[in-house]
PDB file of C-alpha atoms in Angstrom:
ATOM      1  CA  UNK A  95       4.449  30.312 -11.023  1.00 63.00           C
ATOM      2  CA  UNK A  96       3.612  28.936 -14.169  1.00 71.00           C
ATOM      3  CA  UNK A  97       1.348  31.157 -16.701  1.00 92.00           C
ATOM      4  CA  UNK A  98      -0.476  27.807 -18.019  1.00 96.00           C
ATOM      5  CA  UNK A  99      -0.930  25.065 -15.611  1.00 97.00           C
ATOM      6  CA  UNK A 100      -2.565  21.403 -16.428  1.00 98.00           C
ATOM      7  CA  UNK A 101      -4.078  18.935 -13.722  1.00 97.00           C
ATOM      8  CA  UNK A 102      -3.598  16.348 -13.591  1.00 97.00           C
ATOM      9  CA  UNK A 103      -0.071  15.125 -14.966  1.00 96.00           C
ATOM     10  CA  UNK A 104      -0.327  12.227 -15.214  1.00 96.00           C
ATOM     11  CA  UNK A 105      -3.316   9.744 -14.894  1.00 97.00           C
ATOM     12  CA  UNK A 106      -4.101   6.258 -15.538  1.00 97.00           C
ATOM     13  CA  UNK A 107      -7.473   5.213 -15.890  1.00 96.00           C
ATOM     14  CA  UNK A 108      -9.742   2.369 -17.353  1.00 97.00           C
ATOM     15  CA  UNK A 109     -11.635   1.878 -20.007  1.00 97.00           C
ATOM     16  CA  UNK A 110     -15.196   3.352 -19.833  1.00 97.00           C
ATOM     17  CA  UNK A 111     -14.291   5.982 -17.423  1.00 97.00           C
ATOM     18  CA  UNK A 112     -15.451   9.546 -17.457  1.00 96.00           C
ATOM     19  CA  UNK A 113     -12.194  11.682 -16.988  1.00 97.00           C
ATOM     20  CA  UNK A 114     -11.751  15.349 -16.711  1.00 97.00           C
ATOM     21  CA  UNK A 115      -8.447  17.053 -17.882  1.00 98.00           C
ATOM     22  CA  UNK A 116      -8.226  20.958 -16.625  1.00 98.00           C
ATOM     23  CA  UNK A 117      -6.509  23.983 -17.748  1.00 98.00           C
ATOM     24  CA  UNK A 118      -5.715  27.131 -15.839  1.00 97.00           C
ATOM     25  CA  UNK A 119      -4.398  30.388 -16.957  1.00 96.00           C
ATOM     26  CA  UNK A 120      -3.066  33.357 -15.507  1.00 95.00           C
ATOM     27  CA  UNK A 121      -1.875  35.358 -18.421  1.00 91.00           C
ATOM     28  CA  UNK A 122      -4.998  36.766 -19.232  1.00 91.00           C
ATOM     29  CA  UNK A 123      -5.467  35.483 -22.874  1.00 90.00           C
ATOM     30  CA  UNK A 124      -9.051  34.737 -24.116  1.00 89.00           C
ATOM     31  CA  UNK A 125      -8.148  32.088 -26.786  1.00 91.00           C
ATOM     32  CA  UNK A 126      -7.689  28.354 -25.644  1.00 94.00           C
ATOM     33  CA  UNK A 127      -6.482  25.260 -26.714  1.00 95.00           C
ATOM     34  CA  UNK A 128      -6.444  21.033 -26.670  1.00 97.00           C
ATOM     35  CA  UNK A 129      -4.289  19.126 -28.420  1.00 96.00           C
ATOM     36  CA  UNK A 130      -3.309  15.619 -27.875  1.00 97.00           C
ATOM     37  CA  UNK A 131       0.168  14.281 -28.982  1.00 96.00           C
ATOM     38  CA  UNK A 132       0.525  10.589 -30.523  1.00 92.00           C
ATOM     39  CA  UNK A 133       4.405   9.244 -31.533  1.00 83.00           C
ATOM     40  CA  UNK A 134       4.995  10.539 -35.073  1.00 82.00           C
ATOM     41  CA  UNK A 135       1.833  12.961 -35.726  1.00 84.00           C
ATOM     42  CA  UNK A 136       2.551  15.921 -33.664  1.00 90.00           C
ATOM     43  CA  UNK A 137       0.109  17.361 -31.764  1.00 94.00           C
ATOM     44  CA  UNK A 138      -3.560  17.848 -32.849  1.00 94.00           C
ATOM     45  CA  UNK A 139      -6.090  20.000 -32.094  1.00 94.00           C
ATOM     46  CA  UNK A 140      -8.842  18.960 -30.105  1.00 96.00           C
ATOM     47  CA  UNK A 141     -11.157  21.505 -29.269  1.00 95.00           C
ATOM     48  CA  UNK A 142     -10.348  25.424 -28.663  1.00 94.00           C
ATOM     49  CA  UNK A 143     -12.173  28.206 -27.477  1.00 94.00           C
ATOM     50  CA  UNK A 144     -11.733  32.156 -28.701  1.00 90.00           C
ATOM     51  CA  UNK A 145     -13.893  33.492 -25.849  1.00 90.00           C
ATOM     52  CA  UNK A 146     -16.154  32.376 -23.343  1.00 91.00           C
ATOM     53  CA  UNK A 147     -19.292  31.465 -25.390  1.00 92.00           C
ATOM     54  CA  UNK A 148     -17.213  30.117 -28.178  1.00 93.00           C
ATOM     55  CA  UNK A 149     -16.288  26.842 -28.189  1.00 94.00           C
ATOM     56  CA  UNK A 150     -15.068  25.133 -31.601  1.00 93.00           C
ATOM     57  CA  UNK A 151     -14.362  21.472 -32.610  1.00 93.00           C
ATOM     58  CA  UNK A 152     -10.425  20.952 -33.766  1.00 92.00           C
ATOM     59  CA  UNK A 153      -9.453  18.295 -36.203  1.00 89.00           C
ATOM     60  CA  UNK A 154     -10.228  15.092 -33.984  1.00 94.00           C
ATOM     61  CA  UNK A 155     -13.232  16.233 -31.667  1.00 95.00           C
ATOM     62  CA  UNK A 156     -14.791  12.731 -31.351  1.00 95.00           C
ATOM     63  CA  UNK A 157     -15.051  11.044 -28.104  1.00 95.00           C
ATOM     64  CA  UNK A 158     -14.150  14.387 -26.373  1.00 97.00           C
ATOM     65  CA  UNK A 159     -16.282  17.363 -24.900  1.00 97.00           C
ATOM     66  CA  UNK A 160     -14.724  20.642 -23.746  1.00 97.00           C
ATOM     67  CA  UNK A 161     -16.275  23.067 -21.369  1.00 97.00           C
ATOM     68  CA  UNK A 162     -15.000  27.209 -20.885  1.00 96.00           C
ATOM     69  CA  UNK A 163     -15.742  27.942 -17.398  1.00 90.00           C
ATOM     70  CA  UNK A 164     -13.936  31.118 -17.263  1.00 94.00           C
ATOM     71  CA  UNK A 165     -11.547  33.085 -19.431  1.00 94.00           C
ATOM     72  CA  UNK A 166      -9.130  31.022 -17.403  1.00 96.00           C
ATOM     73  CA  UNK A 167     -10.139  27.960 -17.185  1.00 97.00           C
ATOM     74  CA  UNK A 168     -10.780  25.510 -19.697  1.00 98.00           C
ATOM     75  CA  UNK A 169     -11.551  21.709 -19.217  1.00 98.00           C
ATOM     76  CA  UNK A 170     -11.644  18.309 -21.776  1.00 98.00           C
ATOM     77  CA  UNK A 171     -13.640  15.828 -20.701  1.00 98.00           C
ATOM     78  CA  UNK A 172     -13.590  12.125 -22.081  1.00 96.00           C
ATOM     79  CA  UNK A 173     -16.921  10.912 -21.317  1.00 92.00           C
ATOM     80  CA  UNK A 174     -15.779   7.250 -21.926  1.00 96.00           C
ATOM     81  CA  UNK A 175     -12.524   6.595 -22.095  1.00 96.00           C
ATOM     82  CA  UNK A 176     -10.673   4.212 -24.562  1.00 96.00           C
ATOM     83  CA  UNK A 177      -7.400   2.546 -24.831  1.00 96.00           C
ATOM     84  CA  UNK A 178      -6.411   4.585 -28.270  1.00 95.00           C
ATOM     85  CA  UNK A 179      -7.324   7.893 -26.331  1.00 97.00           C
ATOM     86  CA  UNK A 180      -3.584   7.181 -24.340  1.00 97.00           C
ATOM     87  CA  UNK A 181      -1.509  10.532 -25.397  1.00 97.00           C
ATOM     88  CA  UNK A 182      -0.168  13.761 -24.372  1.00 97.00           C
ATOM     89  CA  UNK A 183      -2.526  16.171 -23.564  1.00 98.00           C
ATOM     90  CA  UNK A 184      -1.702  19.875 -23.574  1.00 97.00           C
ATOM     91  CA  UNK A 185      -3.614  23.136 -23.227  1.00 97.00           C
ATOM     92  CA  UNK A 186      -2.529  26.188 -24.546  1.00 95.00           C
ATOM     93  CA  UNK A 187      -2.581  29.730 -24.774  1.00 93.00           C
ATOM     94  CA  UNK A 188      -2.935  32.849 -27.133  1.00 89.00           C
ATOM     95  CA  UNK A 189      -3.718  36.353 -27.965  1.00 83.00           C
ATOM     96  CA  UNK A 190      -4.658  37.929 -31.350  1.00 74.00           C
ATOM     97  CA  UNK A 191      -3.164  41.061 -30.407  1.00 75.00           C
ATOM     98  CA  UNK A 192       0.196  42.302 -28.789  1.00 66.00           C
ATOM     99  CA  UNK A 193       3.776  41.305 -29.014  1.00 64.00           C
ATOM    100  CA  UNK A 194       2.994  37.990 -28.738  1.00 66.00           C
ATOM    101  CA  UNK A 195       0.288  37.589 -31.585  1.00 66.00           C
ATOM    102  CA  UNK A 196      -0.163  34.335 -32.745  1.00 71.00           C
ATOM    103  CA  UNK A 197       2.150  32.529 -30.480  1.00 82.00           C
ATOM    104  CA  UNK A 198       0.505  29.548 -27.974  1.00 88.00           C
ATOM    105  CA  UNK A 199       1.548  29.573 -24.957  1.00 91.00           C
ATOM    106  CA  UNK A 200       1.898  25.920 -23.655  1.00 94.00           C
ATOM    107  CA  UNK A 201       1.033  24.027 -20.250  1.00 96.00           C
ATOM    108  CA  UNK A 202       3.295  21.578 -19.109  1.00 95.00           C
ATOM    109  CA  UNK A 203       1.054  18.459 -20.234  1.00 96.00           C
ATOM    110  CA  UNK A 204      -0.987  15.718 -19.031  1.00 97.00           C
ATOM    111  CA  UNK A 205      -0.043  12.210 -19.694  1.00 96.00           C
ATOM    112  CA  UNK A 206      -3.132   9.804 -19.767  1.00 97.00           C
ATOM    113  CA  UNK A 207      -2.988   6.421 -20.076  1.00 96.00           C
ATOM    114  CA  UNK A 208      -6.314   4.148 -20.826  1.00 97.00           C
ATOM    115  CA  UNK A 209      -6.399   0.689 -19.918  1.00 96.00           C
TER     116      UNK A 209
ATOM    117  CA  UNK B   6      -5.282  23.356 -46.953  1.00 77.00           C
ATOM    118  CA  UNK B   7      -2.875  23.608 -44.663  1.00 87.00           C
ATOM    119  CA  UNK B   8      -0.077  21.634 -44.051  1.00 93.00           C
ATOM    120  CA  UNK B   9       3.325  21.203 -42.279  1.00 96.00           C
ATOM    121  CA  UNK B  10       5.901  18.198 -43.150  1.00 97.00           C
ATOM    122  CA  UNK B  11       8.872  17.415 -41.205  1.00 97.00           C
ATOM    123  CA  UNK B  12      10.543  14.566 -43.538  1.00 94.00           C
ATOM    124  CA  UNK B  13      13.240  13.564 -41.384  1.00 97.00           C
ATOM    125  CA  UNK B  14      11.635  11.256 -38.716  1.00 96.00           C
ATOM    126  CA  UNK B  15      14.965  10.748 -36.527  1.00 97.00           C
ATOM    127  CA  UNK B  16      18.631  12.528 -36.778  1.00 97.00           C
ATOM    128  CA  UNK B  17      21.464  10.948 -34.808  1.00 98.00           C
ATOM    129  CA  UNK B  18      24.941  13.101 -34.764  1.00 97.00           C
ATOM    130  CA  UNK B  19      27.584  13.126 -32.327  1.00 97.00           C
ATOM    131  CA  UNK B  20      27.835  15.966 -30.422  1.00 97.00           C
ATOM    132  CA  UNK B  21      29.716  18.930 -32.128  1.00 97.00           C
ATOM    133  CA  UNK B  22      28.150  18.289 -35.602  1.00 97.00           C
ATOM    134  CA  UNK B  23      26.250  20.759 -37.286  1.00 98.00           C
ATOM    135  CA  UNK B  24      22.305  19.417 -37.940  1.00 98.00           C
ATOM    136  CA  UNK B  25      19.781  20.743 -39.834  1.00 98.00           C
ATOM    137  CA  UNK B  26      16.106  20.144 -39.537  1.00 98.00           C
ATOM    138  CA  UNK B  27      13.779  20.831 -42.406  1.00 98.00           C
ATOM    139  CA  UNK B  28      10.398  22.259 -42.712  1.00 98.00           C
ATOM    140  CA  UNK B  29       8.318  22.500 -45.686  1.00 98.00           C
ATOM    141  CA  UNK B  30       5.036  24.021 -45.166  1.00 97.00           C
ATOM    142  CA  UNK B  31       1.387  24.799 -47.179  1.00 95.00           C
ATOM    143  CA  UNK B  32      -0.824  27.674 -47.336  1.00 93.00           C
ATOM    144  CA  UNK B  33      -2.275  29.283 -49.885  1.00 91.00           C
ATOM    145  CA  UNK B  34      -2.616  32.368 -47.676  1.00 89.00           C
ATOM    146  CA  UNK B  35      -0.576  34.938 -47.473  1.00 89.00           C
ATOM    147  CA  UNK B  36       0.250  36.185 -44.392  1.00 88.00           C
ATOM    148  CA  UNK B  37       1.061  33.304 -41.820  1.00 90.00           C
ATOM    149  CA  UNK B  38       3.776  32.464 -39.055  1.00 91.00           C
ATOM    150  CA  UNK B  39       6.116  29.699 -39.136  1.00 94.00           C
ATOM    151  CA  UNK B  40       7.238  28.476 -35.984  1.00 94.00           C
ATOM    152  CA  UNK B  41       9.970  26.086 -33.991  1.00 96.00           C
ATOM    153  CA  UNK B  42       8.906  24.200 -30.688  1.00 96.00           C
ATOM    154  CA  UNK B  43      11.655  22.079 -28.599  1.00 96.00           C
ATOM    155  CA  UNK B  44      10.523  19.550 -26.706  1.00 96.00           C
ATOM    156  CA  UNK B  45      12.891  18.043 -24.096  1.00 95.00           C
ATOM    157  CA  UNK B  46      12.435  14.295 -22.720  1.00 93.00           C
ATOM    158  CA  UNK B  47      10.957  16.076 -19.748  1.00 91.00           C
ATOM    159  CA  UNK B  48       7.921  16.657 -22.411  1.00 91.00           C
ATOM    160  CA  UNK B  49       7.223  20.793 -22.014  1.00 92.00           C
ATOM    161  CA  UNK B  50       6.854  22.416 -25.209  1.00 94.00           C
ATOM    162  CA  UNK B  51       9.281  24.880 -25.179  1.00 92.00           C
ATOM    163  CA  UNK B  52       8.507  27.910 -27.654  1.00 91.00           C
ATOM    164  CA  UNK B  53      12.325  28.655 -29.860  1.00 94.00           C
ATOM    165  CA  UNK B  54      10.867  30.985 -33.140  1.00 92.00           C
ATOM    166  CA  UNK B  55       8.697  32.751 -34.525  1.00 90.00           C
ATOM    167  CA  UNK B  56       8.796  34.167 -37.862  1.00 91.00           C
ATOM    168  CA  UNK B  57       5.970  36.757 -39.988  1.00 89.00           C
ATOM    169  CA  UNK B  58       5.530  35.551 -43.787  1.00 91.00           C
ATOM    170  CA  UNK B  59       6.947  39.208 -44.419  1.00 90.00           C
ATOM    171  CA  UNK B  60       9.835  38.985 -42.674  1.00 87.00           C
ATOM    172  CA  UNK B  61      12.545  36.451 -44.644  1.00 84.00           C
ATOM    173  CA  UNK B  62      15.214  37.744 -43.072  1.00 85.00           C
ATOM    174  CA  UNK B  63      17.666  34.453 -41.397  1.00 86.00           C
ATOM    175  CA  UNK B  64      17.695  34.900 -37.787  1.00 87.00           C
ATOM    176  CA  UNK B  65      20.231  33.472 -35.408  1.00 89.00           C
ATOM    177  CA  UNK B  66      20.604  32.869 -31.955  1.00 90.00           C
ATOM    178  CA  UNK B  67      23.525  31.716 -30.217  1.00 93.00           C
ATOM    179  CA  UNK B  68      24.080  28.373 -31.884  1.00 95.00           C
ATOM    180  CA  UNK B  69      20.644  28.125 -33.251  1.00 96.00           C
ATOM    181  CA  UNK B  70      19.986  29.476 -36.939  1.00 95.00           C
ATOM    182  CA  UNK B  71      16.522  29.767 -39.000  1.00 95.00           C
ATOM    183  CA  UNK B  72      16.742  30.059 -43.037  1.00 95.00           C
ATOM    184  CA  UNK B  73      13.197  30.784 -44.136  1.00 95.00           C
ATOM    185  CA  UNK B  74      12.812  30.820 -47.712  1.00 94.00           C
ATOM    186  CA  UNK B  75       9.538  31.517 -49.530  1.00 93.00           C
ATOM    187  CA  UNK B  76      10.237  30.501 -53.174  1.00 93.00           C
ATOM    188  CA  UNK B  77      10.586  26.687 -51.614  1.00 95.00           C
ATOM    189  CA  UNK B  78       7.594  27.115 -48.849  1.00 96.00           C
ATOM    190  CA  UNK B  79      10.883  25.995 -46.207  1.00 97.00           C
ATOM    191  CA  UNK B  80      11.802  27.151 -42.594  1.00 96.00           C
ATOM    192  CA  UNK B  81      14.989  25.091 -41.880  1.00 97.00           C
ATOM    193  CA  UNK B  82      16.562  24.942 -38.477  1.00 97.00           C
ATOM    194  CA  UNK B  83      19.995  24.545 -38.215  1.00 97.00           C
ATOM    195  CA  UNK B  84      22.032  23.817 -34.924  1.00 97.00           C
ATOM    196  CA  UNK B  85      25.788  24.426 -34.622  1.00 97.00           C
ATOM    197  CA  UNK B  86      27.732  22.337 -32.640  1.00 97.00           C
ATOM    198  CA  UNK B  87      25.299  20.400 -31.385  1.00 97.00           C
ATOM    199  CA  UNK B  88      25.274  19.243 -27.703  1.00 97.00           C
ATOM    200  CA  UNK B  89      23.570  16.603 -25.668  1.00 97.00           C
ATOM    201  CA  UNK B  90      21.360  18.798 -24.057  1.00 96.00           C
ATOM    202  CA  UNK B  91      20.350  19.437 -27.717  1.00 97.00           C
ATOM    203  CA  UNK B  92      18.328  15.824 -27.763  1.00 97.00           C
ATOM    204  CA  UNK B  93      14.892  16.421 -28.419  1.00 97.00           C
ATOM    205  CA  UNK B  94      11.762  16.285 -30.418  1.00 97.00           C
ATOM    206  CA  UNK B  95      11.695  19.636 -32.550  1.00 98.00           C
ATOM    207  CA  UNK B  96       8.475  20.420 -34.190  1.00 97.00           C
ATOM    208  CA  UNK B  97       8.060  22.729 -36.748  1.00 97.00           C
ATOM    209  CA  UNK B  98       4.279  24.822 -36.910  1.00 95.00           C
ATOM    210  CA  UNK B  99       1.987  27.284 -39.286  1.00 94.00           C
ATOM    211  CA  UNK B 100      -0.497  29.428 -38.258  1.00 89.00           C
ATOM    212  CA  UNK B 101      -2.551  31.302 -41.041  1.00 83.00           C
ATOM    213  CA  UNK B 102      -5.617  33.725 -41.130  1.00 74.00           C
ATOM    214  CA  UNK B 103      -7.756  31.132 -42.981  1.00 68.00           C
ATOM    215  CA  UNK B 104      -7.283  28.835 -40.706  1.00 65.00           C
ATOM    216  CA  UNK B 105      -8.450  31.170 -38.281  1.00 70.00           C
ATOM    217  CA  UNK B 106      -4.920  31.919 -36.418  1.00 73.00           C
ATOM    218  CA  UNK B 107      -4.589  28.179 -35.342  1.00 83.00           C
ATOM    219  CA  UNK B 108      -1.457  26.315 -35.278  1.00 89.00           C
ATOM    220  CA  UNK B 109      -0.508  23.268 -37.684  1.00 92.00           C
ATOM    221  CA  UNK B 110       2.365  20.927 -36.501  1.00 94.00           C
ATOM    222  CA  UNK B 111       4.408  18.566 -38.349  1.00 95.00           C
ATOM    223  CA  UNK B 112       4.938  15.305 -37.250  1.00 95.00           C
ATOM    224  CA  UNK B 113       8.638  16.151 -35.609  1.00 96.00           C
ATOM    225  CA  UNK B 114      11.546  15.227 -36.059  1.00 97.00           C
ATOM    226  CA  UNK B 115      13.181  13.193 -32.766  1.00 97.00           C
ATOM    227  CA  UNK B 116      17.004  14.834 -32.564  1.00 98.00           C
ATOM    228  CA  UNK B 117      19.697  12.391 -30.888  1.00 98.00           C
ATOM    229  CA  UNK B 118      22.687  14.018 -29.757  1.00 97.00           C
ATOM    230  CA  UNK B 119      25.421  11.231 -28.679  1.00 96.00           C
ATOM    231  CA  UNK B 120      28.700  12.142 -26.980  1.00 94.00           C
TER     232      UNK B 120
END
């Protein structure tokens, strides 16, 4: 099973819609990620989260709100959707410490389109 | 600040050719990582490198190759013998201490392999 998974893949919603995006986690890391992918500017970061009770705007945090449920879970919400908020959504992963500092660990994605 | 540029946009080659991707990065910290992403048309983020500002020591792996040179701020990735399967978006990313361990991408660059 995968370590990081994303629900939905894929969604298509309208304009004005409140949509949730959720992460899940199984590999026991306490930081979390956002990001959204647009054609030609990588990804960005959204919002991420180094623990429980700490939740941090990224680069772009307008029009999106985040909530940490659980070390393993960690859901964006757009509270009204927009056309340019179509993207690549991904979640993601890491621990300061270990073998595998500094690396993010990636779900598979969730495409969202806004009509 | 921060910073990660991927200059080459798009890269066609026919398969077999050697291709190199460049990456020119910013920090003024330093100790940072560098790393290389893959990301196939299926759109998973697959992780490739990931190399310690203290460490500029060329890696290789099979037919993939990493030159990271500090005096030029570069972490080039070169593939030999490129194949089809090798078509993808690459991104190149930075992760530094003052910018609290989170990643930077670069725009990509979108690799086409043709047979």
């Amino acid at each position: 099973d995968a370590d990081v998974t994303q629900t939905p893949r894929n969604r298509i919603t309208k304009t004005g819609k409140r949509i949730m995006l959720e992460c899940s986690q199984t590999k026991g890391h306490d930081r979390m990620y956002w990001y959204r992918q647009d054609p030609g500017l990588g990804l960005r970061l959204i919002y991420y989260s180094f623990d429980v009770k700490d939740i941090n705007k990224g680069e772009i945090s307008d029009g999106y709100s985040v909530s940490r449920q659980a070390q393993a879970k960690f859901s964006l919400s757009l509270e009204s959707a927009i056309p340019n908020q179509t993207a690549l959504y991904f979640c993601a992963t890491s621990d300061p410490s270990g073998d595998d500092y500094n690396e993010q660990f990636f779900g598979p994605g969730t495409r969202l389109t806004v009509l | 600040a921060q910073k990660v540029t991927q200059a080459q946009t798009e890269i066609s080659v026919v398969e077999k050719e050697d291709v190199t991707l460049d990456c020119v990065y910013e920090t003024r910290d330093t100790t940072y990582y560098l790393f290389w992403y893959k990301q196939p048309p299926s759109g998973e983020l697959v992780f490739l490198i990931r190399r310690n500002s203290f460490d500029e020591q060329n890696e290789i792996s099979g037919r993939y190759s990493w030159n990271f040179q500090k005096s030029t701020s570069s972490f080039n990735f070169t593939i030999t013998a490129s194949q089809v399967v090798d078509s993808a978006v690459y991104f190149c990313a930075l992760s530094d201490m003052e910018y609290g361990n989170k990643l930077v991408f670069g725009a990509g660059t979108i690799l086409r392999v043709k047979s």
